[in-house]
Short mmCIF file of C-alpha atoms in Angstrom, two decimals:
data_model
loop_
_atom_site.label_atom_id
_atom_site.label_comp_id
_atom_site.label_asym_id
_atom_site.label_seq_id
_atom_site.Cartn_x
_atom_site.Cartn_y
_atom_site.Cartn_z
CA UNK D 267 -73.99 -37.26 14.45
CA UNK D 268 -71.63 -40.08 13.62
CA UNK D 269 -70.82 -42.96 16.04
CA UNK D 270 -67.87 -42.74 17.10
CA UNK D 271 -65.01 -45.51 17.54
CA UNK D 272 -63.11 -46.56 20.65
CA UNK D 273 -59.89 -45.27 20.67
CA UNK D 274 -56.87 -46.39 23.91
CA UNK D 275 -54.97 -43.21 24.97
CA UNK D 276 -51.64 -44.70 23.55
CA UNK D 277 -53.32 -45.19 19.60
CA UNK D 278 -54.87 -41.60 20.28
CA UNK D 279 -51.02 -40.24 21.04
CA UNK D 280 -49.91 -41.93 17.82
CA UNK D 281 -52.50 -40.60 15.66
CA UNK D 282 -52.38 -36.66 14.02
CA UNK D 283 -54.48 -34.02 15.53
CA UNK D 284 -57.85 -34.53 14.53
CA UNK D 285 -60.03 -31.33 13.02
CA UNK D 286 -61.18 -30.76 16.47
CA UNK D 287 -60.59 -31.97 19.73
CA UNK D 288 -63.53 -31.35 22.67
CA UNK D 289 -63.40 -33.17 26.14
CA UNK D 290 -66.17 -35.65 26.52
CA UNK D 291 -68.36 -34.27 29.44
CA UNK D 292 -69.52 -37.39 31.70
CA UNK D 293 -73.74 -37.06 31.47
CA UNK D 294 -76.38 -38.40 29.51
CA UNK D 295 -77.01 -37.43 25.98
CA UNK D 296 -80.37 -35.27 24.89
CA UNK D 297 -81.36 -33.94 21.80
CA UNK D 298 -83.55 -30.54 22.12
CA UNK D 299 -85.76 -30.43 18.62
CA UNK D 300 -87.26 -27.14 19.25
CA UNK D 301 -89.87 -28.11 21.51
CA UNK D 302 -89.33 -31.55 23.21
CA UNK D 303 -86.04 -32.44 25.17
CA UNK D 304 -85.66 -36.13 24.40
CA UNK D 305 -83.10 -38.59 25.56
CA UNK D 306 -81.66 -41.19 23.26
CA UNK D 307 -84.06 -43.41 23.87
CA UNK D 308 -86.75 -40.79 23.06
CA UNK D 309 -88.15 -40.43 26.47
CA UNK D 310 -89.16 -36.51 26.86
CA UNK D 311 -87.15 -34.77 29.71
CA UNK D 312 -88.27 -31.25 29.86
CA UNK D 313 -89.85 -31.80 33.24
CA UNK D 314 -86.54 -32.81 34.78
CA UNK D 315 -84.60 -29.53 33.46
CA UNK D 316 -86.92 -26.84 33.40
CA UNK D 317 -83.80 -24.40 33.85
CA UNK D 318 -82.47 -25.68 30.80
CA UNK D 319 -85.42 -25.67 29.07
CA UNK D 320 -86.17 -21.89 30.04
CA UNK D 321 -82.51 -21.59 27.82
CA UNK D 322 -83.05 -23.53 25.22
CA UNK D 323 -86.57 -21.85 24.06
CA UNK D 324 -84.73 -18.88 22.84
CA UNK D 325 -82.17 -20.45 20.83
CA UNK D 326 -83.73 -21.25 17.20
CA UNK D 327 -82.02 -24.33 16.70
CA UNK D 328 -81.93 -28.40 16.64
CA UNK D 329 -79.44 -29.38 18.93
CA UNK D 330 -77.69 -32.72 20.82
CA UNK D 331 -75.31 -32.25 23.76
CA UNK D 332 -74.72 -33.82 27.28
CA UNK D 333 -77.06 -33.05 30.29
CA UNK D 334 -74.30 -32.64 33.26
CA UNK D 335 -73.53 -31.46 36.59
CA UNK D 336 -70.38 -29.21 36.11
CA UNK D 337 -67.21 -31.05 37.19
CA UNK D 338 -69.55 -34.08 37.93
CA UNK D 339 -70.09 -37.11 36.91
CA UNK D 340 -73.52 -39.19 35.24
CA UNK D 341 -74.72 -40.60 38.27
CA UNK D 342 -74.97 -37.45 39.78
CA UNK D 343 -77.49 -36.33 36.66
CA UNK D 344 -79.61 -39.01 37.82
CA UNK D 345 -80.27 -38.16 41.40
CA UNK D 346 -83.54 -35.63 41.74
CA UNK D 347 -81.87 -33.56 44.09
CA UNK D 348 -79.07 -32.66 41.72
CA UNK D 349 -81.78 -31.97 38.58
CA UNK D 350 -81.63 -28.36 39.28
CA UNK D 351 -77.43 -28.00 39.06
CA UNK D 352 -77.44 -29.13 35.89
CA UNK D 353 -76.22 -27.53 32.45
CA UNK D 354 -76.94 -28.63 29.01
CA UNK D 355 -73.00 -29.11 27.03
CA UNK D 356 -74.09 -28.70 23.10
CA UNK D 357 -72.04 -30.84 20.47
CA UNK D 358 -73.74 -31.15 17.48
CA UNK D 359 -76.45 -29.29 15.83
CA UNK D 360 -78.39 -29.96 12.82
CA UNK D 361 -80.46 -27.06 11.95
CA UNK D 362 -80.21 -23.63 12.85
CA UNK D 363 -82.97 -20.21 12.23
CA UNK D 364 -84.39 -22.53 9.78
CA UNK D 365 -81.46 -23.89 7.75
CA UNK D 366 -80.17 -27.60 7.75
CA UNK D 367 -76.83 -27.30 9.09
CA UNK D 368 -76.13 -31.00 9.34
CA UNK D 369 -73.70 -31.47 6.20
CA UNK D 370 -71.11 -28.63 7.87
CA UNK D 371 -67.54 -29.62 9.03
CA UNK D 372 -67.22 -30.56 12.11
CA UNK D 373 -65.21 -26.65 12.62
CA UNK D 374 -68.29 -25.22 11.09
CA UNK D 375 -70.10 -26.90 13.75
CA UNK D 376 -68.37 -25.97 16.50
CA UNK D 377 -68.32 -21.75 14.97
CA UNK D 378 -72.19 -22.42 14.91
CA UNK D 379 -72.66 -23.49 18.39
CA UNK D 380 -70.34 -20.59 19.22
CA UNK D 381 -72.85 -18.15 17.77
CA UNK D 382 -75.66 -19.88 19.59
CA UNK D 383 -74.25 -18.83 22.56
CA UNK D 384 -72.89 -15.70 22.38
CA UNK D 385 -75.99 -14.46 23.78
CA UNK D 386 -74.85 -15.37 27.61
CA UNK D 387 -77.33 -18.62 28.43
CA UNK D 388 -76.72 -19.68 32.46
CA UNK D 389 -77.72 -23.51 31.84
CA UNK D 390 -76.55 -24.05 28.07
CA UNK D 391 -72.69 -24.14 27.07
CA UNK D 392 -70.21 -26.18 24.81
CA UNK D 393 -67.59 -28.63 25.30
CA UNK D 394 -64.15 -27.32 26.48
CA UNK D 395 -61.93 -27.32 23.08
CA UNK D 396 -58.35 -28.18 23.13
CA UNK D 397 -55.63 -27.50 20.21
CA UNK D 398 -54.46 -30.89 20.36
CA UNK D 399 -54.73 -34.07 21.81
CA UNK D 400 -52.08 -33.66 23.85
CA UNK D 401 -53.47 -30.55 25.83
CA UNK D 402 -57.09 -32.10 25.88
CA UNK D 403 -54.92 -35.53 27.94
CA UNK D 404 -53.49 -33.40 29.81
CA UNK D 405 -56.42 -31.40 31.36
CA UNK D 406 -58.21 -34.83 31.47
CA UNK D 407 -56.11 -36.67 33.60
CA UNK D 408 -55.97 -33.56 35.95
CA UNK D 409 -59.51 -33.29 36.89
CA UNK D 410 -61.27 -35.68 39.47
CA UNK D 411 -64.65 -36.94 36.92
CA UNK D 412 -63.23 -36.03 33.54
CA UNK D 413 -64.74 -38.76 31.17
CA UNK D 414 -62.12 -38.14 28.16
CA UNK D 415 -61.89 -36.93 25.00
CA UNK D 416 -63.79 -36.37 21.60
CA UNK D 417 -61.61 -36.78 18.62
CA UNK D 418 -63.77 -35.24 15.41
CA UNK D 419 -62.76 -35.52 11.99
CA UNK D 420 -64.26 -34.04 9.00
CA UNK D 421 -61.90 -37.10 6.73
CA UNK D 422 -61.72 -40.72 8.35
CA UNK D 423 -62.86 -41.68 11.84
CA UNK D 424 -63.89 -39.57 14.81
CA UNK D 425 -62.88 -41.40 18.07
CA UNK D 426 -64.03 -40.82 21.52
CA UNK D 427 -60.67 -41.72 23.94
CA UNK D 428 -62.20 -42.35 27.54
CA UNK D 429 -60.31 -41.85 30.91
CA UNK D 430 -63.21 -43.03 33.16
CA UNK D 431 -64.62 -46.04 31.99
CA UNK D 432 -66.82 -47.65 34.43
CA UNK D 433 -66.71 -49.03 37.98
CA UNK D 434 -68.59 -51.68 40.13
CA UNK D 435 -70.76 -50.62 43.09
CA UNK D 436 -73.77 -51.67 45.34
CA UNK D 437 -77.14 -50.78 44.07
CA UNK D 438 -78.65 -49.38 47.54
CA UNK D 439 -82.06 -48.35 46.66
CA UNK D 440 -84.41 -47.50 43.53
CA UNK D 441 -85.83 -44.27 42.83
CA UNK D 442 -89.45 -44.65 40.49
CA UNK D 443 -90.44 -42.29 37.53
CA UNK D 444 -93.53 -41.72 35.65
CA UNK D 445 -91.22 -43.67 32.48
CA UNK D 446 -88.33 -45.41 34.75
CA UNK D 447 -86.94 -45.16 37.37
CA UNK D 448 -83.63 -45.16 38.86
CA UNK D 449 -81.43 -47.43 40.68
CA UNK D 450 -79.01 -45.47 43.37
CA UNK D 451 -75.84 -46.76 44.04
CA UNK D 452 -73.14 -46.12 46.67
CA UNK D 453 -69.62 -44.89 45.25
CA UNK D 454 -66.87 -45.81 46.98
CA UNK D 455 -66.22 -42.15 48.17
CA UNK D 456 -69.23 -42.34 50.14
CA UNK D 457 -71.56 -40.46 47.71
#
């Protein structure tokens, strides 16, 4: 998967339409190998997301996505409580029944995650797709956690364009792991 660039809503407007256009879902990014769910940092979450685990067992691919809470945000990912409500948002895979699938376009990506699930999976989907930037914006600044947008490009740069950046809060407590742990934090909503 490429890195991808910074990009400020106003230089994203003035740019083309990119190949494809997929709203960045607000979680934290795993990589399922076949047998171990890994974060980026290659700590093994499969214990966390059994659910989504159950799912991804039958799929016979390589695949990265965003662990989420639907319509959530990432700090809600990180609470135990919320573990179970969460869904597994595939962007990129790399192999599939066998075959290396890394050099396709970034459309002949997307068709291949489409075929992964057409068989109906409860915890596993993909990112909402737009037809342009425009309509992706749109959409984004109309829902309450909506992180932004991936811009992917098969020539040039792929950009990610973010709507919710970040946001200063008390730490109120600390939650331990077997790996780390996690700090929990009061949002200003109360949460």
């Amino acid at each position: 998967m490429p890195t991808f660039a910074e990009l400020k809503p106003e230089e994203a407007k003035k740019n083309p339409d990119p190949d494809l256009t997929e709203l960045k879902v607000d979680g934290c990014c795993m990589t399922w190998d076949g047998t171990e769910f890994k974060s980026e940092r290659g700590i093994e979450r499969s214990d966390r997301f059994p659910q989504i685990i159950t799912d991804l067992q039958q799929i016979d691919a390589v695949v990265q996505g965003e662990v989420a809470i639907p319509g959530g945000h990432v700090l809600q990912v990180n609470a135990k409580t919320n573990w179970p409500k969460a869904r597994f948002y595939l962007f990129d895979v790399t192999e599939w029944k066998g075959k290396d699938v890394s050099g396709n376009s970034v459309l002949e990506n997307r068709r291949v995650i489409d075929q992964i699930l057409r068989s109906r999976f409860k915890h596993l989907r993909s990112c909402r797709q737009f037809d342009t930037f425009a309509l992706g914006w749109a959409y984004v600044l109309n829902q309450r956690y909506a992180e932004g947008l991936v811009l992917k490009s098969d020539v040039g740069k792929s950009y990610k364009v973010k709507h919710l950046t970040e946001v200063k809060v008390p730490i109120v407590g600390y939650e331990s792991g077997s790996v780390k742990g996690a700090f929990l934090i009061q949002m200003p909503n109360g949460e």
